[in-house]
XYZ file of C-alpha atoms in Angstrom:
680
model
C 76.635 108.774 95.590
C 74.781 109.294 98.919
C 74.692 105.657 100.069
C 75.665 102.238 99.046
C 72.361 101.608 97.442
C 73.392 104.379 94.973
C 76.474 102.212 94.179
C 74.034 99.166 93.635
C 71.968 101.318 91.245
C 75.033 102.209 89.207
C 76.199 98.620 89.064
C 72.842 97.256 87.843
C 72.777 99.925 85.075
C 76.306 99.412 83.911
C 75.727 95.434 83.836
C 73.165 96.055 81.132
C 75.525 97.837 78.813
C 76.613 95.741 75.743
C 80.011 94.192 76.293
C 80.068 94.457 80.084
C 80.649 91.133 81.898
C 80.579 92.517 85.481
C 80.641 95.808 87.188
C 81.559 96.794 90.728
C 81.185 100.233 92.312
C 83.280 100.932 95.424
C 81.255 103.395 97.442
C 84.067 104.410 99.823
C 86.458 105.435 96.918
C 83.663 106.236 94.299
C 85.464 104.098 91.691
C 83.890 101.899 88.930
C 85.676 98.786 88.125
C 84.489 96.969 84.910
C 85.174 93.543 83.477
C 84.301 93.806 79.704
C 84.732 92.428 76.334
C 86.529 94.340 73.483
C 83.318 95.512 72.113
C 82.737 97.867 75.104
C 82.736 101.629 74.451
C 83.649 103.806 77.367
C 81.254 106.488 75.985
C 78.381 103.912 76.535
C 79.178 103.504 80.114
C 79.495 107.320 80.723
C 76.192 107.839 78.891
C 74.546 105.104 81.076
C 75.809 106.431 84.303
C 74.563 109.892 83.256
C 71.128 108.520 82.366
C 70.898 106.871 85.789
C 71.318 110.323 87.406
C 74.928 110.309 88.324
C 78.047 111.777 86.926
C 81.721 110.727 86.022
C 84.779 112.504 87.200
C 87.910 112.580 85.017
C 90.664 111.830 87.538
C 93.315 112.797 84.992
C 92.233 116.485 85.404
C 93.080 118.329 88.660
C 90.301 117.841 91.225
C 88.234 120.894 92.049
C 86.281 121.162 95.320
C 83.366 123.226 94.011
C 81.669 123.291 97.297
C 84.619 125.224 98.872
C 83.665 128.330 96.870
C 80.537 130.470 97.291
C 79.679 130.093 93.598
C 80.291 126.293 93.874
C 78.009 125.940 96.928
C 75.315 127.935 95.263
C 75.380 125.933 92.060
C 75.192 122.688 93.928
C 72.206 123.715 95.918
C 70.471 125.824 93.091
C 67.481 123.489 92.650
C 66.820 123.271 96.450
C 67.109 127.050 96.866
C 64.879 127.813 93.883
C 62.177 125.305 94.961
C 62.260 126.804 98.532
C 61.997 130.435 97.223
C 59.045 129.536 94.958
C 57.364 127.663 97.707
C 57.793 130.818 100.017
C 56.485 133.073 97.220
C 53.335 130.817 96.878
C 52.696 130.810 100.416
C 52.895 134.560 100.666
C 50.654 134.769 97.595
C 48.070 132.725 99.481
C 47.681 135.499 102.001
C 46.167 137.600 99.184
C 44.588 134.983 96.850
C 44.046 131.257 98.066
C 43.504 130.176 94.420
C 46.700 131.806 93.179
C 48.517 129.891 95.974
C 47.032 126.510 94.870
C 48.040 127.169 91.180
C 51.579 128.250 92.164
C 52.041 125.150 94.363
C 51.120 122.902 91.538
C 53.866 124.720 89.508
C 56.426 124.334 92.227
C 55.653 120.752 92.778
C 55.949 120.067 88.985
C 59.237 121.983 88.813
C 60.708 119.684 91.514
C 58.907 116.502 90.507
C 59.962 116.353 86.791
C 63.697 115.737 87.384
C 62.813 113.301 90.092
C 60.358 111.337 87.886
C 62.779 111.383 84.995
C 65.407 109.831 87.192
C 62.871 107.191 88.449
C 61.871 106.203 84.887
C 65.718 105.911 83.971
C 66.457 103.720 87.054
C 63.483 101.536 86.297
C 64.807 101.080 82.866
C 68.202 100.278 84.065
C 67.211 97.610 86.525
C 66.083 99.503 89.646
C 62.253 99.774 89.471
C 61.612 100.014 93.257
C 63.884 103.034 93.932
C 63.130 105.725 96.401
C 62.657 108.084 93.364
C 59.921 105.773 92.125
C 58.117 105.760 95.566
C 58.522 109.605 95.865
C 57.141 110.199 92.262
C 54.099 107.990 92.700
C 53.367 109.533 96.122
C 53.660 113.129 94.827
C 51.688 112.624 91.796
C 48.814 110.938 93.847
C 48.959 113.907 96.245
C 48.592 116.313 93.356
C 45.632 114.336 91.955
C 43.916 114.489 95.354
C 44.589 118.323 95.404
C 46.968 118.148 98.366
C 49.411 120.537 96.754
C 50.719 121.897 99.960
C 51.617 118.315 101.256
C 52.990 117.365 97.754
C 55.398 120.347 97.758
C 56.537 119.956 101.398
C 57.217 116.254 100.782
C 59.547 117.372 97.736
C 61.252 119.937 99.757
C 61.972 117.705 102.699
C 63.082 114.905 100.388
C 65.507 117.198 98.560
C 66.824 118.537 101.847
C 67.150 115.016 103.239
C 69.334 114.019 100.095
C 71.630 116.988 100.719
C 72.126 116.091 104.327
C 72.702 112.382 103.232
C 75.211 113.520 100.780
C 77.130 115.615 103.243
C 77.237 112.730 105.749
C 78.226 110.209 103.029
C 81.237 112.537 102.065
C 82.017 112.836 105.717
C 82.198 109.071 106.157
C 84.386 108.665 103.050
C 86.735 111.586 103.989
C 89.321 109.327 105.611
C 89.602 107.177 102.427
C 89.455 110.313 100.018
C 92.478 111.873 101.989
C 94.395 108.629 101.729
C 93.837 108.627 98.021
C 95.025 112.222 97.685
C 98.336 111.558 99.545
C 100.398 110.745 96.416
C 101.231 113.645 94.048
C 100.719 113.360 90.398
C 104.236 114.500 89.446
C 107.751 113.404 90.704
C 111.227 114.826 90.353
C 113.127 112.348 88.198
C 116.876 112.148 88.173
C 118.164 111.749 84.799
C 121.277 109.609 83.739
C 123.282 112.786 83.358
C 122.310 113.980 86.816
C 119.767 116.609 85.764
C 116.381 116.633 87.581
C 113.134 116.801 85.573
C 109.516 117.077 86.893
C 107.575 114.405 85.176
C 104.214 112.651 85.459
C 104.253 109.847 88.015
C 102.763 107.547 85.270
C 106.130 107.808 83.417
C 108.206 106.427 86.278
C 109.428 102.925 86.174
C 110.882 100.576 88.790
C 114.599 101.269 89.258
C 114.370 104.873 88.432
C 115.942 107.398 90.813
C 113.780 110.293 92.235
C 114.435 113.199 94.401
C 111.954 114.401 97.025
C 112.263 117.712 98.836
C 111.276 118.527 102.527
C 107.703 119.107 102.803
C 106.773 116.919 99.777
C 105.190 113.322 99.792
C 106.481 110.218 97.926
C 104.415 109.284 94.867
C 105.589 105.840 94.829
C 107.358 103.291 96.988
C 111.065 103.818 97.188
C 114.225 102.443 98.544
C 116.215 105.223 100.468
C 119.624 106.026 98.746
C 120.474 108.792 101.043
C 122.374 107.760 104.115
C 119.317 108.516 106.249
C 116.004 110.629 106.236
C 113.336 111.737 108.502
C 109.840 110.828 107.295
C 106.281 111.531 108.578
C 104.190 108.532 107.931
C 101.221 109.601 110.296
C 98.741 109.427 107.363
C 99.460 105.765 106.844
C 100.385 104.452 110.053
C 98.956 106.812 112.770
C 102.456 107.247 114.172
C 102.403 110.741 115.802
C 106.114 111.326 115.424
C 108.333 111.254 112.352
C 110.743 108.339 112.140
C 114.309 108.175 110.974
C 115.046 105.611 108.175
C 118.364 104.487 106.999
C 119.811 103.731 103.718
C 118.511 100.813 101.752
C 115.125 100.943 103.781
C 111.887 100.782 101.985
C 109.823 103.909 102.221
C 106.050 103.879 101.705
C 104.398 106.098 99.119
C 102.475 108.911 100.791
C 105.395 109.504 103.397
C 106.162 113.044 103.994
C 109.867 114.170 103.892
C 110.473 116.222 107.071
C 114.034 117.239 107.227
C 116.290 117.334 104.094
C 116.157 116.362 100.480
C 116.319 112.695 99.931
C 116.952 110.418 96.886
C 115.177 107.136 96.433
C 115.119 104.174 93.963
C 111.660 103.416 92.793
C 110.585 99.848 93.889
C 106.761 99.791 93.113
C 105.143 99.136 89.789
C 102.444 101.713 88.524
C 99.341 101.272 90.554
C 100.913 99.089 93.113
C 102.276 101.489 95.688
C 101.543 101.198 99.435
C 98.603 103.752 99.061
C 97.247 101.769 95.911
C 97.377 98.530 97.880
C 95.492 99.962 100.884
C 92.969 101.657 98.578
C 92.397 98.171 96.798
C 92.052 96.467 100.208
C 89.370 99.027 101.252
C 87.498 98.568 97.920
C 87.632 94.600 98.408
C 86.509 95.012 102.019
C 83.201 96.443 100.795
C 82.455 93.036 99.101
C 82.993 91.215 102.461
C 79.732 92.328 104.020
C 78.895 91.615 107.653
C 76.084 88.966 108.085
C 73.747 91.556 109.305
C 74.428 93.754 106.269
C 73.771 90.849 103.951
C 70.507 90.188 105.658
C 69.356 93.766 105.385
C 70.236 93.856 101.703
C 68.163 90.713 101.022
C 65.377 92.014 103.121
C 65.175 95.317 101.317
C 64.737 93.606 97.927
C 61.423 92.330 98.835
C 60.361 94.829 101.437
C 59.752 97.704 99.095
C 57.635 95.714 96.558
C 55.690 94.184 99.337
C 54.813 97.544 100.876
C 53.745 98.837 97.472
C 51.283 95.939 97.289
C 50.111 96.649 100.771
C 49.667 100.345 99.916
C 47.559 99.470 96.799
C 45.409 97.238 99.073
C 44.925 100.060 101.564
C 43.984 102.397 98.823
C 41.206 100.112 97.199
C 40.011 97.515 99.836
C 38.264 99.956 102.462
C 36.396 101.948 99.659
C 35.278 98.814 97.847
C 34.209 96.599 100.787
C 33.565 99.123 103.531
C 32.191 101.990 101.483
C 34.856 104.287 102.955
C 36.140 107.470 101.483
C 38.288 106.995 98.527
C 40.127 110.341 99.218
C 40.956 109.337 102.813
C 42.237 105.867 101.997
C 44.190 106.853 98.886
C 45.867 109.578 100.927
C 46.762 106.986 103.500
C 48.167 104.568 100.814
C 50.329 107.509 99.505
C 51.600 107.989 103.024
C 52.377 104.395 103.264
C 54.451 104.479 100.122
C 56.677 107.114 101.675
C 57.008 105.055 104.944
C 57.797 101.993 102.707
C 61.065 103.715 101.590
C 63.922 101.482 103.027
C 66.599 104.211 102.880
C 67.061 104.443 106.681
C 67.178 100.658 107.080
C 69.475 100.105 104.158
C 72.003 102.772 105.167
C 71.808 101.833 108.918
C 74.554 99.049 108.533
C 76.887 100.287 105.747
C 77.115 103.793 107.102
C 78.426 102.427 110.426
C 80.774 99.973 108.848
C 82.053 102.556 106.281
C 82.637 105.022 109.141
C 84.442 102.274 111.259
C 86.630 101.159 108.408
C 87.626 104.712 107.430
C 88.566 105.507 111.131
C 90.614 102.230 111.483
C 92.384 103.012 108.052
C 93.157 106.561 109.172
C 94.844 105.159 112.376
C 96.971 102.490 110.571
C 94.663 99.458 110.747
C 93.270 97.906 107.715
C 90.147 95.692 108.337
C 89.244 93.686 105.253
C 85.465 93.976 105.308
C 82.427 94.115 107.467
C 82.575 90.421 108.189
C 86.083 90.748 109.797
C 84.842 93.802 111.649
C 81.827 92.056 113.073
C 83.899 88.949 114.033
C 86.407 91.130 115.986
C 83.846 92.054 118.467
C 82.968 88.483 119.245
C 86.422 87.044 119.811
C 87.020 85.686 123.401
C 90.604 84.467 122.885
C 93.629 85.801 120.906
C 96.702 83.903 120.084
C 100.035 85.765 119.732
C 103.318 84.816 117.963
C 106.259 85.778 119.977
C 109.113 87.070 117.850
C 108.274 90.225 116.001
C 104.843 90.392 117.482
C 105.040 90.399 121.364
C 108.787 91.177 120.975
C 110.491 93.738 118.717
C 111.824 91.105 116.400
C 115.246 92.575 116.585
C 117.225 89.911 118.700
C 120.924 90.375 119.167
C 123.674 87.897 119.913
C 124.376 87.966 123.638
C 126.679 84.867 124.054
C 128.877 83.015 121.591
C 130.472 79.823 122.703
C 133.017 78.322 120.224
C 135.668 79.515 117.843
C 135.037 82.498 115.628
C 135.319 80.351 112.525
C 132.171 78.556 113.417
C 130.241 81.931 113.795
C 131.541 82.794 110.167
C 129.997 79.491 108.980
C 126.773 80.075 110.753
C 126.523 83.640 109.202
C 127.169 82.092 105.731
C 124.271 79.746 105.722
C 121.975 82.461 107.362
C 123.078 85.276 105.123
C 120.282 85.116 102.698
C 117.460 84.564 105.382
C 115.251 87.329 106.600
C 114.254 85.624 109.864
C 115.237 87.880 112.884
C 117.509 85.361 114.405
C 119.433 84.899 111.109
C 119.784 88.564 110.720
C 121.188 88.978 114.231
C 123.842 86.133 113.605
C 124.985 87.889 110.364
C 125.208 91.272 112.113
C 127.194 89.765 114.871
C 129.790 88.481 112.263
C 129.794 91.983 110.625
C 130.487 93.617 114.105
C 133.430 91.440 114.578
C 134.731 92.379 111.109
C 134.576 88.778 109.906
C 134.555 87.890 106.301
C 131.597 85.940 105.524
C 131.941 83.438 102.504
C 129.255 82.444 99.994
C 127.268 79.260 101.083
C 126.051 76.701 98.485
C 122.501 75.178 98.610
C 121.726 77.451 101.557
C 118.200 76.957 102.739
C 115.981 77.804 105.729
C 113.586 75.240 107.174
C 110.643 76.958 108.866
C 110.554 76.265 112.547
C 113.920 74.189 112.457
C 116.796 76.377 111.235
C 119.086 76.754 108.296
C 121.741 74.651 106.473
C 124.149 74.795 103.455
C 127.522 73.886 102.166
C 130.470 76.180 103.053
C 133.911 75.199 101.783
C 132.802 71.715 101.266
C 131.502 71.371 104.784
C 127.825 70.662 105.677
C 126.866 73.440 108.139
C 123.523 73.530 110.031
C 122.269 76.074 112.581
C 119.568 74.425 114.496
C 117.518 74.594 117.690
C 118.947 72.431 120.473
C 115.779 70.229 120.525
C 116.506 68.960 116.920
C 119.861 67.617 117.911
C 120.073 64.145 119.788
C 123.773 64.122 120.694
C 124.440 67.318 122.495
C 127.490 66.993 125.013
C 126.801 67.430 128.668
C 128.753 70.830 128.484
C 126.491 72.124 125.809
C 123.267 70.866 127.423
C 124.303 72.758 130.654
C 125.118 75.974 128.868
C 121.942 75.793 126.899
C 119.886 75.381 130.149
C 121.804 78.221 131.707
C 121.091 80.572 128.670
C 117.421 79.527 128.286
C 116.856 80.142 132.009
C 117.726 83.740 131.444
C 115.007 83.998 128.591
C 117.711 83.599 125.829
C 117.157 81.759 122.656
C 119.915 79.170 121.804
C 120.917 77.730 118.404
C 123.560 75.169 117.820
C 125.975 75.262 115.027
C 126.957 71.849 113.629
C 129.511 70.782 111.054
C 128.757 67.423 109.298
C 126.202 66.770 111.942
C 128.716 67.307 114.800
C 127.769 70.225 117.224
C 130.632 72.641 117.537
C 129.337 76.034 118.730
C 126.484 77.702 120.696
C 124.827 81.098 119.961
C 122.630 82.695 122.462
C 120.260 85.477 121.428
C 117.802 87.766 123.172
C 114.797 89.772 122.027
C 113.133 92.550 123.974
C 109.466 93.073 124.545
C 107.657 95.727 122.795
C 106.919 98.610 125.169
C 103.040 98.309 124.810
C 102.895 94.356 125.147
C 102.008 94.264 128.737
C 99.473 97.079 128.491
C 97.680 95.460 125.437
C 97.366 92.119 127.108
C 95.980 93.827 130.154
C 93.518 95.742 128.196
C 92.450 92.528 126.489
C 92.025 90.850 129.820
C 89.867 93.689 131.107
C 87.679 93.250 128.067
C 87.135 89.504 128.952
C 89.520 88.160 126.238
C 92.038 85.392 127.071
C 95.646 85.695 125.521
C 97.940 82.888 124.623
C 101.379 82.933 123.185
C 102.410 80.485 120.588
C 106.084 80.263 119.692
C 108.556 78.096 118.227
C 111.026 79.030 120.927
C 111.999 76.861 123.835
C 109.954 76.273 126.846
C 112.136 78.280 129.360
C 112.329 81.338 127.076
C 108.624 81.227 126.370
C 107.813 80.848 130.131
C 109.866 83.856 131.003
C 108.259 86.031 128.233
C 104.820 84.908 128.991
C 105.314 85.558 132.735
C 106.286 89.162 131.940
C 103.165 89.903 129.940
C 100.763 87.758 132.026
C 99.643 85.059 129.634
C 99.453 81.494 128.867
C 101.801 79.988 126.347
C 102.450 77.092 124.059
C 106.211 76.585 123.149
C 108.373 74.632 120.661
C 105.700 74.750 118.050
C 106.384 73.971 114.328
C 104.039 75.848 111.854
C 101.641 72.892 111.716
C 101.741 72.586 115.487
C 100.690 76.223 115.755
C 97.722 75.321 113.378
C 96.796 72.452 115.602
C 97.070 74.496 118.766
C 94.924 77.292 117.400
C 92.239 74.813 116.427
C 92.282 73.236 119.829
C 91.124 76.565 121.541
C 87.433 76.818 122.078
C 85.284 79.759 121.244
C 85.971 82.507 118.777
C 89.757 82.822 118.204
C 91.825 85.559 116.723
C 95.564 85.028 115.684
C 98.197 87.805 115.662
C 101.420 87.171 113.804
C 104.039 88.483 111.360
C 105.847 85.696 109.509
C 105.482 83.076 106.879
C 105.206 80.338 109.417
C 102.173 82.205 110.957
C 100.306 82.269 107.655
C 98.359 78.932 108.096
C 97.259 79.958 111.526
C 96.344 83.434 110.394
C 94.121 81.857 107.660
C 92.516 79.300 110.022
C 91.692 81.644 112.806
C 88.247 83.355 112.961
C 90.125 86.595 112.543
C 93.768 86.909 111.492
C 95.762 90.154 112.326
C 99.049 90.738 110.770
C 101.607 93.015 112.236
C 103.051 95.929 110.061
C 106.615 94.513 109.894
C 105.102 91.155 108.653
C 105.788 89.460 105.355
C 103.720 89.901 102.362
C 102.227 86.422 102.821
C 100.972 87.295 106.436
C 99.581 90.623 105.292
C 97.708 89.079 102.389
C 96.448 86.055 104.387
C 95.032 88.079 107.388
C 91.778 89.524 107.781
C 93.155 92.685 109.408
C 96.582 94.184 108.713
C 98.434 96.835 110.767
C 100.669 99.427 108.995
C 102.461 99.802 112.224
C 103.632 97.564 115.082
C 101.434 99.080 117.980
C 99.767 96.062 119.905
C 97.559 98.689 121.593
C 95.572 98.956 118.274
C 94.383 95.326 118.802
C 92.233 96.050 122.007
C 91.239 99.207 120.235
C 90.085 97.348 117.189
C 87.980 95.030 119.375
C 86.420 98.059 121.038
C 85.677 99.679 117.647
C 84.014 96.509 116.562
C 81.833 96.250 119.467
C 80.814 99.847 119.285
C 80.083 99.571 115.637
C 77.749 96.510 116.223
C 75.981 98.521 118.991
C 75.453 101.425 116.696
C 74.156 99.063 113.950
C 71.690 97.621 116.416
C 70.555 101.120 117.492
C 70.254 102.235 113.826
C 68.145 99.115 112.830
C 65.996 99.678 115.823
C 65.450 103.363 114.905
C 64.794 102.627 111.385
C 62.311 99.890 111.863
C 60.752 101.572 115.021
C 60.041 104.854 113.240
C 58.328 103.086 110.386
C 56.209 100.806 112.613
C 54.984 103.935 114.567
C 54.242 106.048 111.554
C 52.654 103.061 109.896
C 50.188 102.658 112.777
C 49.456 106.494 113.161
C 48.890 106.805 109.435
C 46.370 104.023 109.237
C 44.682 105.558 112.336
C 44.586 108.985 110.420
C 46.839 110.760 113.077
C 49.726 111.426 110.667
C 49.941 112.164 106.913
C 52.438 112.715 104.114
C 54.570 115.301 106.028
C 55.165 112.795 108.788
C 55.706 109.958 106.435
C 58.651 111.820 104.616
C 59.945 112.830 107.923
C 59.893 109.306 109.039
C 62.079 108.441 106.259
C 64.403 111.428 105.743
C 64.587 112.148 109.481
C 65.420 108.539 110.373
C 67.968 108.447 107.487
C 69.718 111.501 108.825
C 69.647 110.265 112.384
C 71.052 106.797 111.700
C 73.799 108.385 109.441
C 74.770 111.056 112.137
C 74.844 108.091 114.677
C 77.027 106.100 112.451
C 79.368 109.095 111.973
C 80.252 108.930 115.685
C 82.452 106.028 114.826
C 84.802 108.306 112.858
C 85.948 109.921 116.133
C 86.234 106.593 118.068
C 89.925 106.043 119.294
C 91.434 102.637 118.536
C 94.249 103.054 120.968
C 94.545 103.699 124.684
């Protein structure tokens, strides 16, 4: 498929097949997703696709890049080469015998026209009557009737060449997604129950199976590392330039490259649900969430082509009938108008840019879920940031413990099942001190408040100081001292009586200050929203140079976000951020975020680099600028050649150049987005 309009043609054709309820073609991944009844026959779908002029690739067979070989290149371009050769022979024959040249050009034009006309008829039958193939066929037949064989043949040659260039550009735009899809190998080394290793198809692997991956190989599935540690290159998924070392029990994404030594992992992803599969699905779903400008152009193109065909018909018949003008002259002008009417350049102007931008962002570890989110990113003027795990590393450590060690044990017991960074830090502190942590009953986490549970018959709570009314003067003084040093304080209570204080501290991400500064230079105001105390929030906000709102419950974050004027983005990573991520004009989830945050957000980072956020805004703004340039070029070229054709200055050659030339230019302009950096 050369452009998203090709995908639409396939969809319309498939939806007319008996048994098909709905069909969706993802242009970026070239996959067809069909909802159908049990009556559907796959052979009918393949036959319909072939009848519409496209082909189906069996992805169960090894992929072959035919264009990489000389024979493959020749076979793919055989029709164009033969047409060009026959045209050259006809032109040379004209030097000897002009009549022979005329006859040969008729034959050359028919040779190139018949497959095109056959495809036009097929597309008309399958729901696409106003395709470029129909316009070209009518224009060429009309030119042959008028005796303009040279122009008819040149029009066909230029059209065929333009299609080839468009196909090359489309493959280039899809290259990032295609590389992503090819990351996971089709086979995997399965460790049998007896310890033997067998190479099997990845389709036969189940969750819980043990696999072995050698250095230089990629993971076919998501896995939990069983080896004590391993070095992995995840650059294809996250954009990280250096390999990272992961420890035992850490989850490793499919597509990761093993760098150093053989590792063993336990499979944790179902078939078709690995990290790569999820990213590919997000990309496919993103195509449905079109930018407003893209939706407008889609609607515009539906009535534009039929309208231009009516105008061309009026141009052909009205001047000869009412003004006694030459039929030959005005029919010729009408045929030129038909070619100018082709909306290819206009239709591809927006999706080519958006596809290129999304492919670029995906390759660099940022998943933007559709053209709508991409467009909105460029218009935001405020960004709200969560603190823990977003502006900070989200790996706090216990810095002070005030109380008896038995109270630390009780706190660790009720926090043992929680994944909150503060809870993990408390449990880790107990382990560092070699304390035995008992099992807690009815343990539960209360978002934005703390945790509670029953340990040895005692009601234990770990709460933020602001949720406790009867703190002693000593505890209040210590809390104030700890918080003034940007430490987060929690209080351990037994049967509602405060018995211990735990102070924890997180560290800023290395790129937090640079990212906020970059946003400020772009005219975007940043504000930190955190459930932490006022003093800690003030210290962190001062370090990064931004406003802040502290001591916020999840519902408070939502209200604070809605109170911000203008177009607002939200950046977060936790379950408590999900409502705000959903409510924001654009929600951005950090790579270490929970599944809820990742699913709720409009953009998801597969890494934790804040520098990608100003980069994404720049990418959005440049994408919209290129779309405006493309639309202006597509419409401007048509208006120009429309006027010159009616004045008799230009003809069929110029008309087809106006279409194929403009299509090539807008596509090449869009491809510039593939090289755009999204990080400083």
